Short mmCIF file of C-alpha atoms in Angstrom, two decimals:
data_model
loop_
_atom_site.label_atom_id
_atom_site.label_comp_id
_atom_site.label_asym_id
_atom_site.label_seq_id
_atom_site.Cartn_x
_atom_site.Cartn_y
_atom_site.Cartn_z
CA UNK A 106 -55.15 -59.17 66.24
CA UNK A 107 -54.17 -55.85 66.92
CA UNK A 108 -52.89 -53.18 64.05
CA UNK A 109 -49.31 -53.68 65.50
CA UNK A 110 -48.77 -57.44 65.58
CA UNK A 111 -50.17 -57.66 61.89
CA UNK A 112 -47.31 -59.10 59.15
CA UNK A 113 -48.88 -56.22 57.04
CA UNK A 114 -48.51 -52.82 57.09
CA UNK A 115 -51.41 -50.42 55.92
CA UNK A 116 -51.13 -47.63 53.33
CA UNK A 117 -53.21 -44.60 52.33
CA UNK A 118 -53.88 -46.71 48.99
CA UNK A 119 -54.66 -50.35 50.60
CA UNK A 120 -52.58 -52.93 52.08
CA UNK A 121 -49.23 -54.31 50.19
CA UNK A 122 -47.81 -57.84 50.38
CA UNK A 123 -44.33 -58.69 51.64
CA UNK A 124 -42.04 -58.30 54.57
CA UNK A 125 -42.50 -55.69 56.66
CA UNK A 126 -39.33 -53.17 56.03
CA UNK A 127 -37.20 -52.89 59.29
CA UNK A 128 -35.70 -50.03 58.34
CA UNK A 129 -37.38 -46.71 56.66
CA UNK A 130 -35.98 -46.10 53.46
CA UNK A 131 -33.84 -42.54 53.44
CA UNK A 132 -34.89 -39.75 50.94
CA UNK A 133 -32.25 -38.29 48.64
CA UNK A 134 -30.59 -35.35 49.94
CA UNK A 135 -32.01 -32.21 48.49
CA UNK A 136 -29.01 -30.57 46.00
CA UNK A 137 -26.74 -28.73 48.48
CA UNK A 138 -27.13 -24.52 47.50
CA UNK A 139 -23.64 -23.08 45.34
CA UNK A 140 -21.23 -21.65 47.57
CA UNK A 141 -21.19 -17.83 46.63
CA UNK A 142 -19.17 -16.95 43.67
CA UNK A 143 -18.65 -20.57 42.30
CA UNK A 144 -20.00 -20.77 38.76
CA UNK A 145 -21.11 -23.74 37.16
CA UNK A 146 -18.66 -26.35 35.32
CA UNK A 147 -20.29 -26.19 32.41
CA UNK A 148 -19.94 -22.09 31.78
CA UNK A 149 -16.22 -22.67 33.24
CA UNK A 150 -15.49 -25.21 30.47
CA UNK A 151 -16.65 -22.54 27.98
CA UNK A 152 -14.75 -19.77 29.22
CA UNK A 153 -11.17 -22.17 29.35
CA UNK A 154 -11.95 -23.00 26.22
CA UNK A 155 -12.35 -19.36 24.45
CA UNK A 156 -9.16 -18.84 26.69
CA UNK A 157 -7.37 -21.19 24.64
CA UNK A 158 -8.61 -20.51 21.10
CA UNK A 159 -7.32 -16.10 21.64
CA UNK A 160 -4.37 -17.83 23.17
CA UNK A 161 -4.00 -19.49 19.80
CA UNK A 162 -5.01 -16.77 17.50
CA UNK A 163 -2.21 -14.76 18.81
CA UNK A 164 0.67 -17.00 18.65
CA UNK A 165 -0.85 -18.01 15.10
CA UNK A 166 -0.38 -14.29 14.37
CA UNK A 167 3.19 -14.01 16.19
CA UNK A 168 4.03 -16.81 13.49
CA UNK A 169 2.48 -15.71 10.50
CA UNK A 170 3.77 -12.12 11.54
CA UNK A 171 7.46 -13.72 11.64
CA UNK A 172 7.06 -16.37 9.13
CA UNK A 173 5.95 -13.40 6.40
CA UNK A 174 8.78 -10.57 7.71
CA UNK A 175 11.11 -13.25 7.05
CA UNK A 176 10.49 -14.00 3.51
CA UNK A 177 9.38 -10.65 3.33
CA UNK A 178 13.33 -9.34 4.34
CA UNK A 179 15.11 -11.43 1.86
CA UNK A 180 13.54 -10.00 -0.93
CA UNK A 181 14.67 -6.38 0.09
CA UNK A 182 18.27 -7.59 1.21
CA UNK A 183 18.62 -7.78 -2.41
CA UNK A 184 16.49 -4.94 -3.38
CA UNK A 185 19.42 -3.29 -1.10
CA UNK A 186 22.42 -4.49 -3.18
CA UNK A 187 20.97 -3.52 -6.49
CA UNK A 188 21.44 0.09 -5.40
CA UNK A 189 24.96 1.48 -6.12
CA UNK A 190 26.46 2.68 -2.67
CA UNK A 191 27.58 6.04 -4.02
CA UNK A 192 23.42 6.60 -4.11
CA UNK A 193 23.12 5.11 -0.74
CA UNK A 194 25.70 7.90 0.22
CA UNK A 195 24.30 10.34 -1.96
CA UNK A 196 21.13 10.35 0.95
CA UNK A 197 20.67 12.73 3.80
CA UNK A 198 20.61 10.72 7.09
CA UNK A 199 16.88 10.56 8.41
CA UNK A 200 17.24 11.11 12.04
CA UNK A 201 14.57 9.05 14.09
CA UNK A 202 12.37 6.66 13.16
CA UNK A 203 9.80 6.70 10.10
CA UNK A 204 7.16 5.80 12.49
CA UNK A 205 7.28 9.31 14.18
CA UNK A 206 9.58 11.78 11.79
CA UNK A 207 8.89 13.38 8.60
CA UNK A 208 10.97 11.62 5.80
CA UNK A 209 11.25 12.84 2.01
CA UNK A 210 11.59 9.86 -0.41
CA UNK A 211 12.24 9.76 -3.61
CA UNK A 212 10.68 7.39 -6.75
CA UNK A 213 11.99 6.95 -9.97
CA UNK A 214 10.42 5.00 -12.33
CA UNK A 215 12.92 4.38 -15.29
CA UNK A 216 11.70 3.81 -18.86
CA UNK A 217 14.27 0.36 -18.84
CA UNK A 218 13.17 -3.19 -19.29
CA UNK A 219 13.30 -6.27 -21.47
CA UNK A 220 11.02 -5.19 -24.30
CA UNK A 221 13.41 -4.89 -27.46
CA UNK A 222 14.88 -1.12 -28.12
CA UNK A 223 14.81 -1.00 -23.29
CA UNK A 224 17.81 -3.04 -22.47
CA UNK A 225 19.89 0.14 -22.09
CA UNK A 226 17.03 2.57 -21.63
CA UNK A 227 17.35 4.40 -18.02
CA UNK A 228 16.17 7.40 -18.44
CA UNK A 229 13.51 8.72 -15.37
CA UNK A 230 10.26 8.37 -16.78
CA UNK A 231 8.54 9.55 -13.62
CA UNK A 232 9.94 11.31 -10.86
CA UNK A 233 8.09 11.62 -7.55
CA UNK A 234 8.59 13.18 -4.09
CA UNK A 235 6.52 11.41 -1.54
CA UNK A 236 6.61 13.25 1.75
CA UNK A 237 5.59 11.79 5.25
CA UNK A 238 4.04 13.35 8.12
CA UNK A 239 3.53 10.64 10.60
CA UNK A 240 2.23 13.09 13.32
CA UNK A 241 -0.25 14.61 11.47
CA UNK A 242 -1.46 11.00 9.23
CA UNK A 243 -0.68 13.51 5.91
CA UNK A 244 1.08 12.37 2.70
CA UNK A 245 2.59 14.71 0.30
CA UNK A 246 3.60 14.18 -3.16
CA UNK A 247 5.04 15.94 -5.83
CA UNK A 248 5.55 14.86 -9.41
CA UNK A 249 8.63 16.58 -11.39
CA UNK A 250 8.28 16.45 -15.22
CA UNK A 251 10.22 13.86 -16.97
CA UNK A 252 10.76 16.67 -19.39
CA UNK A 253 11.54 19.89 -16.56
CA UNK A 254 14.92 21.74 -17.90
CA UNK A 255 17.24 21.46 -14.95
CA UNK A 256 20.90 22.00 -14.13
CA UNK A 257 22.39 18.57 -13.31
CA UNK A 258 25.72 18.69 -11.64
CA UNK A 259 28.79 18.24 -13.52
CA UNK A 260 26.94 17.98 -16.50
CA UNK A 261 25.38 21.02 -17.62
CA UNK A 262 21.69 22.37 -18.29
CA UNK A 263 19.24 19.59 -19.88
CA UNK A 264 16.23 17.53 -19.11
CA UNK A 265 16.07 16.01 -15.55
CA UNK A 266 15.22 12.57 -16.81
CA UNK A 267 18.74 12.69 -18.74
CA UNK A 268 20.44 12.31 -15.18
CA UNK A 269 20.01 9.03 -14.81
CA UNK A 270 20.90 8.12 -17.35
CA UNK A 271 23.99 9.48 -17.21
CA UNK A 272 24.38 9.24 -13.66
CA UNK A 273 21.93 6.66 -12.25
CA UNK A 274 20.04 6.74 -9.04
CA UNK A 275 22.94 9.06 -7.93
CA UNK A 276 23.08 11.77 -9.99
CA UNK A 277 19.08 11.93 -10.07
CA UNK A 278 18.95 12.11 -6.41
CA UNK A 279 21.59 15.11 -6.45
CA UNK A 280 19.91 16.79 -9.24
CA UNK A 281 16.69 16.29 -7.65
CA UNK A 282 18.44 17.89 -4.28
CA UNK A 283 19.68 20.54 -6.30
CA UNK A 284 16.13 21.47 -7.82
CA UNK A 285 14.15 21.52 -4.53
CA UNK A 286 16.76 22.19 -2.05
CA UNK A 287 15.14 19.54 -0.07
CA UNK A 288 17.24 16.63 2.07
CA UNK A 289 16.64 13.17 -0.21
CA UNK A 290 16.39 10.75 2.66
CA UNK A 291 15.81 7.39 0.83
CA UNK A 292 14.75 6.16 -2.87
CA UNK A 293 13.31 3.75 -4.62
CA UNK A 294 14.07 2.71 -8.35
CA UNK A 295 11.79 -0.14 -10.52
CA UNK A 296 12.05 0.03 -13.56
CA UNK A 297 8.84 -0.82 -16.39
CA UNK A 298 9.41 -4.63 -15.68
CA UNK A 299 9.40 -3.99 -12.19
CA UNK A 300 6.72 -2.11 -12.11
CA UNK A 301 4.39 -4.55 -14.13
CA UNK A 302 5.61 -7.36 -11.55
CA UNK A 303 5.30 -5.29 -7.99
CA UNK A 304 1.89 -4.80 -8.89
CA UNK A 305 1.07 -8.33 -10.21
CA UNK A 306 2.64 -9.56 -6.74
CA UNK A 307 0.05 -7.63 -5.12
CA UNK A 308 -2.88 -9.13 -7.00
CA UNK A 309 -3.69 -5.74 -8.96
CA UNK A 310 -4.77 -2.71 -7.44
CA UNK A 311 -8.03 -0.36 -7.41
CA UNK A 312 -7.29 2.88 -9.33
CA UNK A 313 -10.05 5.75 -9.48
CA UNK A 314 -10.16 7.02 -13.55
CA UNK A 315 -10.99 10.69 -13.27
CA UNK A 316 -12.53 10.83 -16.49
CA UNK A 317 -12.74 8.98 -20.10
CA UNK A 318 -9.10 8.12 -21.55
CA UNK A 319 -8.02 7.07 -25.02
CA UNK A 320 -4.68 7.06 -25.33
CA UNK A 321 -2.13 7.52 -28.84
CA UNK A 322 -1.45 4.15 -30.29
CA UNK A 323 1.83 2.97 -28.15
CA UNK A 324 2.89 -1.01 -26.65
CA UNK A 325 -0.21 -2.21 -28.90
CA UNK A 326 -0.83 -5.41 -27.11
CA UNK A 327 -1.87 -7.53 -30.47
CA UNK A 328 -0.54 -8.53 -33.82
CA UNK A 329 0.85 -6.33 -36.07
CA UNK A 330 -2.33 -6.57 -38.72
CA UNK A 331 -4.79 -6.08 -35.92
CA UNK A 332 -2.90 -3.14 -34.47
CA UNK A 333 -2.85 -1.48 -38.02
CA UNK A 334 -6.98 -1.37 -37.03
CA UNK A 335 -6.70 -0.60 -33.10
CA UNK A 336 -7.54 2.76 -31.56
CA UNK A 337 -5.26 3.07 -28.72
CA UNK A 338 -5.69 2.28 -24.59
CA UNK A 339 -9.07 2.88 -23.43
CA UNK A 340 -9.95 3.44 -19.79
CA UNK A 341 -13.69 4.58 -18.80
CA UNK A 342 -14.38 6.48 -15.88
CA UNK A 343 -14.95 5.63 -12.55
CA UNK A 344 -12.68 2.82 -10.47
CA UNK A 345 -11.04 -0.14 -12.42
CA UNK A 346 -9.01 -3.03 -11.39
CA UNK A 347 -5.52 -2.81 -13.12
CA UNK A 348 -2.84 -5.11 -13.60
CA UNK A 349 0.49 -4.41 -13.97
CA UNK A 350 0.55 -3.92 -17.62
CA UNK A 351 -2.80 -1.71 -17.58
CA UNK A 352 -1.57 0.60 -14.38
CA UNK A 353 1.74 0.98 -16.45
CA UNK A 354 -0.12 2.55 -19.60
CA UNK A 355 -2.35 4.18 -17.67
CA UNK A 356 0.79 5.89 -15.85
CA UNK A 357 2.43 6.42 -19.04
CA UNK A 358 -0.27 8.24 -21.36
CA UNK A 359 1.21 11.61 -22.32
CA UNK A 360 -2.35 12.13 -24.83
CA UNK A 361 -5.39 11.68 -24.16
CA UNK A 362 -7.22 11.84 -27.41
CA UNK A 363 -10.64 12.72 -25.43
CA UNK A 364 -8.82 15.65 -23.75
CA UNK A 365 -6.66 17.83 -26.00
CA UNK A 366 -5.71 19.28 -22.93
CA UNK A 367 -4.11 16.62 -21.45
CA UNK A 368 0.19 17.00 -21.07
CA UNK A 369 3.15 15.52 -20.05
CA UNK A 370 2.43 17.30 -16.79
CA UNK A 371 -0.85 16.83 -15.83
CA UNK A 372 0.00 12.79 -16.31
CA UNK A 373 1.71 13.30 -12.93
CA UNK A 374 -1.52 12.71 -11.20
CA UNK A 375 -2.42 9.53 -12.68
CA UNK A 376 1.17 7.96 -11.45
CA UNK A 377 0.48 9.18 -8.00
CA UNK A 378 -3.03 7.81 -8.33
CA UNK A 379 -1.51 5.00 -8.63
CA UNK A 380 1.59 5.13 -6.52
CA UNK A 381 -1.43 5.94 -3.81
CA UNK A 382 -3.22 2.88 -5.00
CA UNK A 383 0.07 0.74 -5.12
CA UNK A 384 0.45 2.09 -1.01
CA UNK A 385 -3.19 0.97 -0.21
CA UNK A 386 -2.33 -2.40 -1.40
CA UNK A 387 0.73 -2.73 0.62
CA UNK A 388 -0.79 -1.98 3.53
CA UNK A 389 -3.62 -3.95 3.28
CA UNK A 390 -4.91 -6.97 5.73
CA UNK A 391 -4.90 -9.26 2.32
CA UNK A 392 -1.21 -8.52 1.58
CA UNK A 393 -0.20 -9.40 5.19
CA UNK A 394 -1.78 -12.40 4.86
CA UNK A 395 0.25 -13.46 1.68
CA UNK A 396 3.56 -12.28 2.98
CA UNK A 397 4.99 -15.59 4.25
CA UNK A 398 4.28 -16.53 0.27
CA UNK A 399 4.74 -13.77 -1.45
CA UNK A 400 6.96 -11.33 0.24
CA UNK A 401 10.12 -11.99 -1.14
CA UNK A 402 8.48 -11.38 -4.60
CA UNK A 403 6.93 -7.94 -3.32
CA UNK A 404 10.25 -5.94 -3.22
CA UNK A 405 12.10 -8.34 -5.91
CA UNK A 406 11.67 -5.60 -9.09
CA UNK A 407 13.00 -2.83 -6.53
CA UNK A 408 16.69 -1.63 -6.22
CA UNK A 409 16.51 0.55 -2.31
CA UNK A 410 17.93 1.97 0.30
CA UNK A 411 15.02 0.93 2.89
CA UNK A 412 15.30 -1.45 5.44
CA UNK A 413 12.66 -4.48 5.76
CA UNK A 414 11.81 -2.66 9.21
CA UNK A 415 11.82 0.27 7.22
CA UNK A 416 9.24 -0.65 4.80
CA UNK A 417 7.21 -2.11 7.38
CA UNK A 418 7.21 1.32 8.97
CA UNK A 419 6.45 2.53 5.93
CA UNK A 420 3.33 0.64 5.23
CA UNK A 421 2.16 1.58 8.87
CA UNK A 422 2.68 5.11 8.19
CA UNK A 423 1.00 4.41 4.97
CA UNK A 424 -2.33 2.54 6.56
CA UNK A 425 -2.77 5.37 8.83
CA UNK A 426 -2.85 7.92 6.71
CA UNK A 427 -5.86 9.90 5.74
CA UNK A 428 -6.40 10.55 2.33
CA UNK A 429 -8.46 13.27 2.87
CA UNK A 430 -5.87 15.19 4.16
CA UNK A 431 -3.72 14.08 1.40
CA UNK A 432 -1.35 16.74 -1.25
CA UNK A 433 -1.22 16.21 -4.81
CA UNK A 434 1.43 18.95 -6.07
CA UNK A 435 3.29 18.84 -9.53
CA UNK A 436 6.27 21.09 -10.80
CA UNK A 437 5.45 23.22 -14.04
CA UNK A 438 6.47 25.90 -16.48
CA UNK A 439 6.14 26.68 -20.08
CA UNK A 440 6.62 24.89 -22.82
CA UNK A 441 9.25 25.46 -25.09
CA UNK A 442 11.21 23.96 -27.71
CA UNK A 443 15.24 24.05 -27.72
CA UNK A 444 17.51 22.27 -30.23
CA UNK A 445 14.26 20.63 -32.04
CA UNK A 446 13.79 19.11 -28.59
CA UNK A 447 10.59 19.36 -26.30
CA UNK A 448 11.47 20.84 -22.65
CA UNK A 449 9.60 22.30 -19.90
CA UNK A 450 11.19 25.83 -18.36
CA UNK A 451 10.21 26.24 -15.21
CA UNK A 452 8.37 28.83 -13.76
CA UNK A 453 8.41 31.04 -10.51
CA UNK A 454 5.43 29.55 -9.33
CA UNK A 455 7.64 26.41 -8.27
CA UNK A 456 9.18 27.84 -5.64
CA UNK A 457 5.45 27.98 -4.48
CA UNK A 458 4.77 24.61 -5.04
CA UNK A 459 7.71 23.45 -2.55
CA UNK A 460 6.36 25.66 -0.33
CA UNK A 461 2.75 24.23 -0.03
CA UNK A 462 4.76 20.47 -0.51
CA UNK A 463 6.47 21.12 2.73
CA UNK A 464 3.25 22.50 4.33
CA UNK A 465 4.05 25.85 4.82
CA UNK A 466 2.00 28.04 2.96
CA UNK A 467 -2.03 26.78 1.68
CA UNK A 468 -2.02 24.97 -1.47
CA UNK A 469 -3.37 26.61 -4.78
CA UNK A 470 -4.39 24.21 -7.60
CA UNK A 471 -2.93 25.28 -11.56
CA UNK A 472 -5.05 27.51 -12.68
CA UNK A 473 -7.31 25.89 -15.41
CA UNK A 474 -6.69 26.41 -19.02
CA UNK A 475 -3.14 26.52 -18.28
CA UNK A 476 -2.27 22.58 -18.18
CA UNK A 477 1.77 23.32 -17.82
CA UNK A 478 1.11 24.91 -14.86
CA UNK A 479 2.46 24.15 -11.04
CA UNK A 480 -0.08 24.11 -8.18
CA UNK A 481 -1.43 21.82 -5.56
CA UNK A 482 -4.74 20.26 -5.18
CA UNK A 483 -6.39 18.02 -2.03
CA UNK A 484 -8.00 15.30 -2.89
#
């Protein structure tokens, strides 16, 4: 029988059983080449969905961001009505925007409180000048003795921290105009309460110690019979986590018992060590993140003329800044004693000071061994 008329067909491996297939049996295609440019589903899937997670992120953060300014801004609307109005118009106008223009602001820390012997204590513990330079990232400040003998207005000569409490935030700012000759453009009062709570709100802040402290005994933290044995505040050197209570003593010390040479002056670094440290804290990514919690809390113990935008600016201004570049002035003079009472009579040298404050002349640091003395020091 001839090969074609066989009901077999023959393969390279030997013949197969079965019906003879009529038709041949068509190959897969071969996988068609990608068109130029297209990219494969998979990577597109990956790419849609990083799209959608930043597109996320951001209005998470346009929330949070809103969510934390608004809980943020009713704690200062009432920061703002706790300061009288006759302060509010006591302030030079601040023409432009904090964000771009010097501003001159003014802190007073008042000794008042709830402790017994503070309800009507509200005298200016610490005074300080904080200066802004937002187009150079600098920061000025400079402390003014609690003890400095000034002339405040309508009331004759005595110590500056008797203005307010006299006068209040008014009076203190026009004394404090007065003194410097420099335009007040906004303040800021807390009081020791206030100041224990601002910086409990923030979750404590990171204060550099110079040097060893140990302070006179004063606000003994125990029991009567074990403060009878105590020593007094101690703070070792190098940086320490305060609370509110510890950066308040800390701020407060007038002697240092390690340090005879230690004064009622030179304390003005420590508070704007920790005014500085208080800033840093503000500004900081973990405090943003708290805001829509805690922000009404934050300005709470303050009584101010600043805005919620205002303080926002602020903390911008404030996160920017480079403390390396940063002023540390004080106000000085000689000591002196008048009526059996302990003042401060200023010096020339002041006039210096202001100068260097506003950046116009290089600063000089106090000369040592003379601890009353004004100057200016970098960091």
């Amino acid at each position: 029988m001839a090969v074609e008329g066989k009901p077999y067909r023959l393969y390279r491996g030997g013949r197969a059983k079965g019906k003879v297939p009529l038709e041949r049996t068509t190959r897969a295609s071969p996988r068609q080449p990608r068109a130029a440019g297209e990219r494969p589903a998979r990577r597109r899937r990956w790419w849609l969905w990083a799209t959608l997670g930043v597109a996320g992120l951001v209005v998470l953060l346009v929330v949070w961001t809103i969510l934390g300014y608004r809980s943020f801004a009713s704690g200062v609307e009432d920061a703002n009505d706790r300061l009288p109005r006759r302060a509010q118009a006591a302030l030079a106008q601040h023409d432009g925007s904090l964000l771009s223009d010097a501003a001159t602001i003014l802190v007073v820390g008042t000794d008042g409180g709830k402790a017994a012997g503070r309800g009507d204590a509200r005298r200016s513990d610490s005074l300080l000048l904080l200066r802004t330079d937002p187009g150079t990232h600098r920061l000025s400040y400079l402390s003014i003795p609690r003890d400095l003998r000034v002339e405040i207005p309508g009331y004759g000569t005595s110590k500056i921290n008797a203005a307010n409490q006299v006068g209040g935030p008014t009076l203190t700012i026009r004394t404090v105009r007065a003194l410097t000759g420099l335009p007040i453009h906004h303040v800021v009062v807390v009081d020791f309460d206030g100041f224990r709570e601002l910086i409990d709100a923030l979750g404590g802040i990171d204060v550099h110690v110079p040097k060893p402290i140990l302070s006179n005994r004063f606000d003994c933290p125990y029991s009567a019979e074990k403060c009878r044995e105590w020593d007094g505040w101690l703070f070792d050197k190098g940086t320490q986590h305060m609370d509110g209570r510890r950066a308040l003593v800390y701020s407060r010390i007038r002697t240092n018992r390690l340090d005879p040479s230690e004064t009622d002056v030179t304390r003005g670094r420590r508070q704007q060590d920790v005014a500085e440290a208080v800033g840093n804290e503000i500004a900081s990514i973990s405090t943003f993140l708290r805001l829509p919690f805690s922000g009404d809390s934050l300005a709470a113990p303050l009584a101010t003329d600043l805005t919620a935008w205002e303080l926002m600016q602020l903390g911008w201004v404030r996160f920017r800044a480079d403390d390396s570049k940063s002023l540390h002035c004080r106000l000085g003079g000689d000591p002196a004693s008048i009526g059996g009472e302990s003042v401060i009579i200023g010096s020339e040298g002041n006039v210096d000071v202001l100068s260097m404050f506003l950046r116009r002349s290089a600063p000089v640091a106090p000369p040592k061994g003379m601890p009353y003395a004004p100057g200016c020091t970098r960091r």
